[in-house]
Short mmCIF file of C-alpha atoms and ligand atoms in Angstrom, two decimals:
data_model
loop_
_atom_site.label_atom_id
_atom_site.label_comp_id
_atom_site.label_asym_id
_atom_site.label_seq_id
_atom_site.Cartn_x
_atom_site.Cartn_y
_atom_site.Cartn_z
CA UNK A 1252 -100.00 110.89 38.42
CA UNK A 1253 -98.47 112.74 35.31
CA UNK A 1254 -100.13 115.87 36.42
CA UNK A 1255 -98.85 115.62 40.08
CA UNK A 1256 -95.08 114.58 38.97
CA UNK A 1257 -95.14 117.65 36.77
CA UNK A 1258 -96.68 120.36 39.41
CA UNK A 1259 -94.16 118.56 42.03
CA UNK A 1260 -90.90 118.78 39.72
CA UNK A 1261 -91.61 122.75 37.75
CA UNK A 1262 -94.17 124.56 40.37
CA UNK A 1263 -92.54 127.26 41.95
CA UNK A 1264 -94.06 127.14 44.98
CA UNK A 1265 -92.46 125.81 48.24
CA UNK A 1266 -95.46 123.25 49.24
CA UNK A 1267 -95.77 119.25 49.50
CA UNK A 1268 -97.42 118.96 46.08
CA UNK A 1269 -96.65 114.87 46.05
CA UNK A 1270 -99.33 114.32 49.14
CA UNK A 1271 -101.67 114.90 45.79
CA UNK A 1272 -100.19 111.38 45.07
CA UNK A 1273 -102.21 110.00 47.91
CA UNK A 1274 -105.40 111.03 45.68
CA UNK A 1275 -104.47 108.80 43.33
CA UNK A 1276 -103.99 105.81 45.27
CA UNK A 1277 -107.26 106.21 47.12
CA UNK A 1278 -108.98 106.60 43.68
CA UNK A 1279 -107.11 103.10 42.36
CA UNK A 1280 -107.94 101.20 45.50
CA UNK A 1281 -111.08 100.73 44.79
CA UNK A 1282 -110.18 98.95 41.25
CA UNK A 1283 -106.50 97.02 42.29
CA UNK A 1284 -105.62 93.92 44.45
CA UNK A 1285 -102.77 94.24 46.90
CA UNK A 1286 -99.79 93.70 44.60
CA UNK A 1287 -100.48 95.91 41.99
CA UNK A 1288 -101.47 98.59 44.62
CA UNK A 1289 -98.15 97.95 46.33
CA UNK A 1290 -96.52 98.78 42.89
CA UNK A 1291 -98.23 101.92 42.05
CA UNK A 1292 -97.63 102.92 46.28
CA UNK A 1293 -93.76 101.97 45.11
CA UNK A 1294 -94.15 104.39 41.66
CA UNK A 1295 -95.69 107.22 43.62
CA UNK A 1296 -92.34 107.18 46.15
CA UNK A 1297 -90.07 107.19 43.30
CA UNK A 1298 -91.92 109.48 41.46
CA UNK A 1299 -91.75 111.69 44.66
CA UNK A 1300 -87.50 111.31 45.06
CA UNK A 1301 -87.43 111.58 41.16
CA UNK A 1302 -88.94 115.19 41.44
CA UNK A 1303 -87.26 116.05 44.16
CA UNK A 1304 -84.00 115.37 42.31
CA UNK A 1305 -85.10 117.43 39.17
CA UNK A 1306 -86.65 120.07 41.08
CA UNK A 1307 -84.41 123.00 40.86
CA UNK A 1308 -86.92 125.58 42.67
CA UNK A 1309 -86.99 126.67 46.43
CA UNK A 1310 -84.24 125.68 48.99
CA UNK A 1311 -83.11 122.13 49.34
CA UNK A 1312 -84.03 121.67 52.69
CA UNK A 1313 -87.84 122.86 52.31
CA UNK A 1314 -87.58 120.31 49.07
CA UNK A 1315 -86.55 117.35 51.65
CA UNK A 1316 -88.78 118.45 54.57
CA UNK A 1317 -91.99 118.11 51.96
CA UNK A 1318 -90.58 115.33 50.16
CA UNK A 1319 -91.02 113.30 53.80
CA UNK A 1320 -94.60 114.91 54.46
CA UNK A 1321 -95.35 113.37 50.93
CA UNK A 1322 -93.89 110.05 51.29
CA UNK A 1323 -95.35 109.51 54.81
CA UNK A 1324 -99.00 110.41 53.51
CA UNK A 1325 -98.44 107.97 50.74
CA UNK A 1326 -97.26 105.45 52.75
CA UNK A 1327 -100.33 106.18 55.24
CA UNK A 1328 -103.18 106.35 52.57
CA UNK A 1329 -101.29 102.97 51.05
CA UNK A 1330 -101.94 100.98 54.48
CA UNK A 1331 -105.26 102.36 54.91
CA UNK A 1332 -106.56 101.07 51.75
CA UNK A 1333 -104.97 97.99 52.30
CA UNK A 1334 -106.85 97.69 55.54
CA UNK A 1335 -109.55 98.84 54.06
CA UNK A 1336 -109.57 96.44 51.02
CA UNK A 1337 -108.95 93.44 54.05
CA UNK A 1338 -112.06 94.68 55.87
CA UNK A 1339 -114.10 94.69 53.11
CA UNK A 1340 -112.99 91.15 51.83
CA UNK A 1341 -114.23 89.45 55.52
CA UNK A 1342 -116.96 91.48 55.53
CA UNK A 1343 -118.00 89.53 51.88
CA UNK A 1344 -116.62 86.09 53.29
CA UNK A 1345 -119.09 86.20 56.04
CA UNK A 1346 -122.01 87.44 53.93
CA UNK A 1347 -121.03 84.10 51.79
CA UNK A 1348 -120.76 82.55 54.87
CA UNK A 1349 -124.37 83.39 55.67
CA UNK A 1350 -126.15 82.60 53.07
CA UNK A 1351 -124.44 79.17 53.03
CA UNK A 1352 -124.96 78.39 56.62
CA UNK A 1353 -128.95 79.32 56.12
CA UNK A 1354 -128.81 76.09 53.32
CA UNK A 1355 -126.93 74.24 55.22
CA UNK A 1356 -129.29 74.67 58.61
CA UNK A 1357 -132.19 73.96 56.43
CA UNK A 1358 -130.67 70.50 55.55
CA UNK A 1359 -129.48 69.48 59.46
CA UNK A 1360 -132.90 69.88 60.62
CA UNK A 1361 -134.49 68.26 57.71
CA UNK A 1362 -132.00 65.08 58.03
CA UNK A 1363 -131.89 64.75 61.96
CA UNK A 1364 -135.78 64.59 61.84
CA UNK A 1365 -135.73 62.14 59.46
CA UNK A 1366 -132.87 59.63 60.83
CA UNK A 1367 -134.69 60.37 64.25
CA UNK A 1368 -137.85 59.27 63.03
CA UNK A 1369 -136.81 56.20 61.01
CA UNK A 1370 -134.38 55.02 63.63
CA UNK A 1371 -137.40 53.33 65.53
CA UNK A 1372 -138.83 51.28 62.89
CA UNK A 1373 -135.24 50.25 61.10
CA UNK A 1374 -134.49 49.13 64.39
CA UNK A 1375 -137.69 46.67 64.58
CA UNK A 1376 -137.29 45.87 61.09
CA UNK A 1377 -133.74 44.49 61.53
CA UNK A 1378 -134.58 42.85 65.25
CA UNK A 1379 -137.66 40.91 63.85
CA UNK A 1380 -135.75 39.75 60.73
CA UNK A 1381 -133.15 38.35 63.14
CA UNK A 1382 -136.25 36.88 65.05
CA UNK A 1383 -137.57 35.50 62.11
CA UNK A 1384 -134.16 33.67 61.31
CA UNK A 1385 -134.13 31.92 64.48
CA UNK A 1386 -137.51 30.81 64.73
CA UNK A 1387 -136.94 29.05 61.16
CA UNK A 1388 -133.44 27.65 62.25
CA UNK A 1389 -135.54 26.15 64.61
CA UNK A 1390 -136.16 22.01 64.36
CA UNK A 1391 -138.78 21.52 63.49
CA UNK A 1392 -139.02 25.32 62.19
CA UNK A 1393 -141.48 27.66 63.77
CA UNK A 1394 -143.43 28.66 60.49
CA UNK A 1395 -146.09 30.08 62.44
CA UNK A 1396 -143.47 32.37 65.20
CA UNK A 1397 -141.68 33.48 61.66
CA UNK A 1398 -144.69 34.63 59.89
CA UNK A 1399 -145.65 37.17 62.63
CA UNK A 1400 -142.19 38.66 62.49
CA UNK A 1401 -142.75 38.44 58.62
CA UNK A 1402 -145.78 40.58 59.68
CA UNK A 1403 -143.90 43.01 61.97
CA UNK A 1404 -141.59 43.76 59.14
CA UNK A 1405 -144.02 44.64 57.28
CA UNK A 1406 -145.85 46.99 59.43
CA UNK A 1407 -142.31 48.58 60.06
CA UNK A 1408 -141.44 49.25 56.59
CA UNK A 1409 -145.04 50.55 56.37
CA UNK A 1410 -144.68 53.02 59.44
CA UNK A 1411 -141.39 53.74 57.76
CA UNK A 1412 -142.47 54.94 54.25
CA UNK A 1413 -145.41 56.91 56.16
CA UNK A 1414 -142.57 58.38 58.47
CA UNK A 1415 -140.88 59.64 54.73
CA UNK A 1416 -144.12 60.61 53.70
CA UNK A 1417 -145.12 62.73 56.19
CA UNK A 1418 -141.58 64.59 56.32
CA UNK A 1419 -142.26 65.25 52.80
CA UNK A 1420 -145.53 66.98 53.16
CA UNK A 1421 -144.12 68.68 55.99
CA UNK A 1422 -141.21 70.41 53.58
CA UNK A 1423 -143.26 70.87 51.28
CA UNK A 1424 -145.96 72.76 53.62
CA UNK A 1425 -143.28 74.48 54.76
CA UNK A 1426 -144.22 77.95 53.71
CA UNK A 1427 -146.12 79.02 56.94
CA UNK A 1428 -145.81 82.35 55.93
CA UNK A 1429 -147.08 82.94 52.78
CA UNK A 1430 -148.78 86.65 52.31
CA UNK A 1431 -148.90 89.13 49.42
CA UNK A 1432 -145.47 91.17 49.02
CA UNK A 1433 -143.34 93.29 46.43
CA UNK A 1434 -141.50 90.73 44.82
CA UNK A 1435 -139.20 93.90 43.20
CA UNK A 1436 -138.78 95.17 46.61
CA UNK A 1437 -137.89 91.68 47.86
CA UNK A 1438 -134.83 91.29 45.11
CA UNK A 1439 -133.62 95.09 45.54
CA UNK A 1440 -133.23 94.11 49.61
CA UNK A 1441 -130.62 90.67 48.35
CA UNK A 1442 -129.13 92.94 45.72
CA UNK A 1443 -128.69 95.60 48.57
CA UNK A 1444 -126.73 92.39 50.65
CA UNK A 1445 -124.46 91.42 47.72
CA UNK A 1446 -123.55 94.91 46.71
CA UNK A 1447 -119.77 94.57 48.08
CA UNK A 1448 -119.49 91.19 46.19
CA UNK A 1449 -121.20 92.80 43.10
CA UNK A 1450 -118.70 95.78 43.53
CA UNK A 1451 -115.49 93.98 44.09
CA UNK A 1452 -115.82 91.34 41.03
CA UNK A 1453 -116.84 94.76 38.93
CA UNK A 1454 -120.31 93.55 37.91
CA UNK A 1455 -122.21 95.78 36.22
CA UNK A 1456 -125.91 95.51 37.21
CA UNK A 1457 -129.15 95.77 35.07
CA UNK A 1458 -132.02 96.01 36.41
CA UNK A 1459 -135.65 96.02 34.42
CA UNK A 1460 -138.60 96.37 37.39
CA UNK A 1461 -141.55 95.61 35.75
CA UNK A 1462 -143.41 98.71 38.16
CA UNK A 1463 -146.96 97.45 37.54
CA UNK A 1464 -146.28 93.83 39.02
CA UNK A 1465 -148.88 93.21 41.57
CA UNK A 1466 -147.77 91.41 44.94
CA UNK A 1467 -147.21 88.23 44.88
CA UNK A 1468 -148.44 85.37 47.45
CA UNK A 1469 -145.59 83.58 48.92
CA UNK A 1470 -142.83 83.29 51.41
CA UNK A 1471 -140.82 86.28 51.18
CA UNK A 1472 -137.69 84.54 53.10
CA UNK A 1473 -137.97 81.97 51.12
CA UNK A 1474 -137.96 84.04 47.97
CA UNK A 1475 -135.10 85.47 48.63
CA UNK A 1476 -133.25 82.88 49.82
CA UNK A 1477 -133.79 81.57 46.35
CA UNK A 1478 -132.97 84.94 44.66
CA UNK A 1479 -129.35 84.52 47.01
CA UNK A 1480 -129.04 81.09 45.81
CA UNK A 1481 -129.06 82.68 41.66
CA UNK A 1482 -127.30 85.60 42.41
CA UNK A 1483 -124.07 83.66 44.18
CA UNK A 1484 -124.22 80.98 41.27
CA UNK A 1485 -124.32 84.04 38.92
CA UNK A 1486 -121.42 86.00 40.40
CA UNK A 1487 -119.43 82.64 40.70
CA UNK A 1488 -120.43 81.70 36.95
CA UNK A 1489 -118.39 84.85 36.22
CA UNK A 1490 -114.81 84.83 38.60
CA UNK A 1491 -113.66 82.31 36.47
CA UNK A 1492 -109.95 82.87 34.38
CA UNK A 1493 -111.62 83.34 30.92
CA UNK A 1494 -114.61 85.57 32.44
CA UNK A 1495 -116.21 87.61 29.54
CA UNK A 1496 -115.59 91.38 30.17
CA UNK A 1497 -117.13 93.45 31.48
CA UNK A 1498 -119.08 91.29 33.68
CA UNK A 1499 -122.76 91.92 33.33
CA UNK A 1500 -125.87 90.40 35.43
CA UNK A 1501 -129.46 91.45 34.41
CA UNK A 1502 -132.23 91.49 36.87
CA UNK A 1503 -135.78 91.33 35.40
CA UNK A 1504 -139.21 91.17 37.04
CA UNK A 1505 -142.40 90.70 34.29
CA UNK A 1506 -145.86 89.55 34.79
CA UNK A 1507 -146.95 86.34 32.60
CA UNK A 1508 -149.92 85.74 32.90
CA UNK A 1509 -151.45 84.49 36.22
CA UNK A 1510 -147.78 84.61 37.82
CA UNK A 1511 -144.82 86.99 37.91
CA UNK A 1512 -141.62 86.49 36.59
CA UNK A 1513 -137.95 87.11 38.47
CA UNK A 1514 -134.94 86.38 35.86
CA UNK A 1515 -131.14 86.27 37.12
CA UNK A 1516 -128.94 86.27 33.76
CA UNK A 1517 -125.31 86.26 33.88
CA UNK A 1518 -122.54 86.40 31.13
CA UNK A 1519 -120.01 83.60 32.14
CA UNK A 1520 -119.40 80.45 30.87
CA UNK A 1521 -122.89 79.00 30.68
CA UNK A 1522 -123.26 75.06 31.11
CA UNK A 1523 -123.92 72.44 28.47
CA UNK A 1524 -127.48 72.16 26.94
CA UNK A 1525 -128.05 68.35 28.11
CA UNK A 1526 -127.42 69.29 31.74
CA UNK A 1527 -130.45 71.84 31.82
CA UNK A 1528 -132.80 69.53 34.18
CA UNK A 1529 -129.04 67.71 36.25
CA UNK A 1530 -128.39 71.28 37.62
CA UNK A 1531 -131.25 70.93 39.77
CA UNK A 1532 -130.37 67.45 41.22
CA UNK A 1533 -129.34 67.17 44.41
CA UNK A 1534 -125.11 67.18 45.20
CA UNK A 1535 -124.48 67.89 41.92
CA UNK A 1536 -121.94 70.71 41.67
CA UNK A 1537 -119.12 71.55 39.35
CA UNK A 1538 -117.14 73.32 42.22
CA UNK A 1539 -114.29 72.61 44.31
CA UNK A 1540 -116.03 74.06 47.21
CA UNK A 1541 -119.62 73.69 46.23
CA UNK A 1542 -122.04 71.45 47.53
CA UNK A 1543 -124.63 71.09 44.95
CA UNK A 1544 -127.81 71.54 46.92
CA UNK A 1545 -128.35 75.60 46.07
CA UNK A 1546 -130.37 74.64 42.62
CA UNK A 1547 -131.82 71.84 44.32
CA UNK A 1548 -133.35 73.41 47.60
CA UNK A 1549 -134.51 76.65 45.02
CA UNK A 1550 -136.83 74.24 43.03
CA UNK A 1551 -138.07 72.72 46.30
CA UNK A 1552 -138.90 76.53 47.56
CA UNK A 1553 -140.43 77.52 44.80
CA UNK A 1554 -142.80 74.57 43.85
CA UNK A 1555 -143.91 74.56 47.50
CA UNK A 1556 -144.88 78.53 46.66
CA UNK A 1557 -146.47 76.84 43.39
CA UNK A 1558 -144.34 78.49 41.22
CA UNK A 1559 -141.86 76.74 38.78
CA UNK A 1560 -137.89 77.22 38.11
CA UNK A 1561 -136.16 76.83 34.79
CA UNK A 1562 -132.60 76.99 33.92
CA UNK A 1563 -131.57 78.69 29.92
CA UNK A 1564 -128.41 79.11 28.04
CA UNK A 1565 -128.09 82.49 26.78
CA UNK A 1566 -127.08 82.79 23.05
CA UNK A 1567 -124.61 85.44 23.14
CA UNK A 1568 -122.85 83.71 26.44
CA UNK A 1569 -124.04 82.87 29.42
CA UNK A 1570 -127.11 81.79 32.13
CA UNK A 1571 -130.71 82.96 32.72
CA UNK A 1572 -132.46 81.04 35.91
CA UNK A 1573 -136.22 82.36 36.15
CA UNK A 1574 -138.10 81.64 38.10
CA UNK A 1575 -142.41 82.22 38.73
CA UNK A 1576 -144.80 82.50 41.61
CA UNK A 1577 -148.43 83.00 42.45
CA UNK A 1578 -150.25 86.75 42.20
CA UNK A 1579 -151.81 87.54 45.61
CA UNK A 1580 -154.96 88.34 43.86
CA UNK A 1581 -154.93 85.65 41.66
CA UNK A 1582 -155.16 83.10 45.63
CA UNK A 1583 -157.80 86.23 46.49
CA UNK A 1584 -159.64 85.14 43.56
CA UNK A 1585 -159.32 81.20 43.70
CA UNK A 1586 -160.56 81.64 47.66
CA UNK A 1587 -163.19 83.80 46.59
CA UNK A 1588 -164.46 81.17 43.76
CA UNK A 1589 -164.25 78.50 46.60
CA UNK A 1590 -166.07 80.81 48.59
CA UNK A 1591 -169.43 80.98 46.49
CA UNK A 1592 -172.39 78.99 48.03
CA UNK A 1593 -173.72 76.14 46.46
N1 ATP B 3057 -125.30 80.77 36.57
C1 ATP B 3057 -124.74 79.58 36.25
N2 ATP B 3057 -123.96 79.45 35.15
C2 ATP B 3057 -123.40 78.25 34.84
N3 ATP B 3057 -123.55 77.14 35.58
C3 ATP B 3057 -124.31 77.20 36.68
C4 ATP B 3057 -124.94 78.42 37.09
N4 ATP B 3057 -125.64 78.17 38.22
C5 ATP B 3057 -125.44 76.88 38.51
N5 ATP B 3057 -124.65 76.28 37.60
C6 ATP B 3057 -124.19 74.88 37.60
O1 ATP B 3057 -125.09 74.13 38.37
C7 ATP B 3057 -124.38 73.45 39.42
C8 ATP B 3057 -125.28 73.28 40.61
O2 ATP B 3057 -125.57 74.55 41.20
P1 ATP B 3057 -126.00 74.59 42.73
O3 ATP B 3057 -126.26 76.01 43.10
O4 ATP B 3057 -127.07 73.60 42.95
O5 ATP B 3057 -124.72 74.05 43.49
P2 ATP B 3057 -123.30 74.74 43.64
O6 ATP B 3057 -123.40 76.20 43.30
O7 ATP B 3057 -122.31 73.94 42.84
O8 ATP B 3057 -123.00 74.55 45.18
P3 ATP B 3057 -123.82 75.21 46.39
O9 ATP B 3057 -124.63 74.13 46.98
O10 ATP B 3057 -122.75 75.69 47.29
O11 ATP B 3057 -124.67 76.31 45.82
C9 ATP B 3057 -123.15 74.30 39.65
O12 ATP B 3057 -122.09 73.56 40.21
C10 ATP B 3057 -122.83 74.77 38.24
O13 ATP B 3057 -122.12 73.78 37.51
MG1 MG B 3058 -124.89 77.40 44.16
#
């Protein structure tokens, strides 16, 4: 700005050296909210009048005439990047929006199948109990009528916890398409969706691919849905007030062993030591808007994958979630082994 003000005010030259000014606001709009944009849009004007003021080169009215083509492309790159800036911030709401609503879906199916389900044998079980009360209010009372609707209450709570049984092993056999895949390529495709987030909250991303890591065997959407569920905790983990600067989140992929090995770290506040295992029950959320079901539904995604999830507090400030899953060849293997005759 220094540089323009001066090459406006002393240059000898009868041209609209301010529109430079315009430069420097699109450069800043990538870093500053509204307000302090509208402030350095406001600096930029004066500093344009202020020069032409001082400026005692070239004829007045040339002065005024490129004083106005300055101040109007100002003024135009100003609402531009304010547009822009408002474009960008729906564009990240509904990418929130997104990856909330796929949670959210998975949780209306799984509940309307099971209070569809259980509504037929609750049903009997309450109608038979009232049964069961009239046949013993009975004189003399029917011991014999009220010990078959004994019975059918018990064959209705039985149907029942079968009903809850069978949803159960049907989430948890919910991975109908598990096959081999790149678990690094996987991560780079949710990093790729939460760029604009990562960009406007200026965290800095580290990535560490472990290159050699052989595919993995599970569901890739379910993966990533997990790897979304990290990454949003992470970025929210650092918006807070008293957010450590800069804001940092490491990606790591590693083989261990049998499995391979996807850790999320951030540098915000952390969470207390003792909560390390409550973070992954269900509804429980420290959030005004959260709902406490993103840990919850990751663990569920990636036992059912055979792989385990684990929440750490960094030393130096801070979360890591990792999180492991099968190797493709280690299931080629296993099948192979079960494959042997005799
Ligand atoms: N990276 C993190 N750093 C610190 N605390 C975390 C982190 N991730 C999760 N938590 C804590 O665990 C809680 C549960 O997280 P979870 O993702 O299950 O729900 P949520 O983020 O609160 O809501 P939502 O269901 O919308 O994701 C959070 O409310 C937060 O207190
Ligand atoms: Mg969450």
């Amino acid at each position: 700005m220094g540089g323009v003000f001066l090459a406006d005010t002393f240059s000898a030259y009868e041209v609209a050296v301010a529109v430079f000014y315009s430069v420097v606001i699109l450069a800043a709009a990538s870093y500053l909210q509204r307000t302090p944009l509208l402030w350095l849009c406001a600096s930029c004007v004066a500093l344009t009048l202020f020069s032409l003021l001082l400026s005692t080169q070239g004829s007045w009215r040339t002065g005024l005439l490129n004083t106005l083509i300055s101040l109007t492309a100002i003024a135009a790159t100003t609402w531009l990047a304010l547009k822009r800036a408002a474009a960008e911030m729906d564009a990240q709401r509904a990418q929130t929006h997104l990856l909330r609503l796929a949670r959210i879906q998975t949780l209306e199916g799984l509940t309307t199948t099971i209070a569809h389900e259980l509504s037929q044998p609750l049903t009997a079980i309450v109608s038979s109990a009232e049964a069961g009360q009239r046949w013993l209010a009975q004189q003399p009372p029917q011991h014999a009528r009220a010990r078959e609707t004994l019975q059918r209450i018990l064959d209705a709570g039985g149907q029942a916890s079968g009903i809850l049984g069978r949803v159960r092993s049907l989430s948890q056999a919910a991975a109908p398409a598990r096959q081999p895949f790149d678990l690094n390529a996987a991560t780079q495709e949710v990093l790729h969706l939460a760029a604009a987030q990562l960009a406007h909250w200026h965290i800095q991303l580290v990535t560490h691919w472990d290159t050699d890591l052989p595919p993995v065997f599970a569901d890739k959407i379910q993966v990533q849905q997990v790897v979304s569920n990290l990454l949003l905790n992470a970025i929210e983990a650092m918006q807070g007030e008293g957010a450590r600067l800069p804001r940092c989140l490491h990606v790591v992929s590693a083989q261990q062993g049998d499995s391979a090995v996807l850790s999320i770290q951030d540098n915000g506040a952390g969470f207390a030591p003792a909560l390390a295992e409550q973070l992954f029950a269900a509804f429980w959320t420290t959030k005004a808007q959260g709902l406490g079901l993103g840990l919850g539904i990751s663990r569920m995604l990636v036992e059912a994958q055979g792989g385990q999830i684990s929440a750490h507090n960094v030393p130096e400030g801070g979360a890591r979630f990792c999180f492991s899953l099968p190797l493709a060849h280690q299931k080629e293997s296993h099948d192979a082994g079960h494959g042997l005759p005799g």
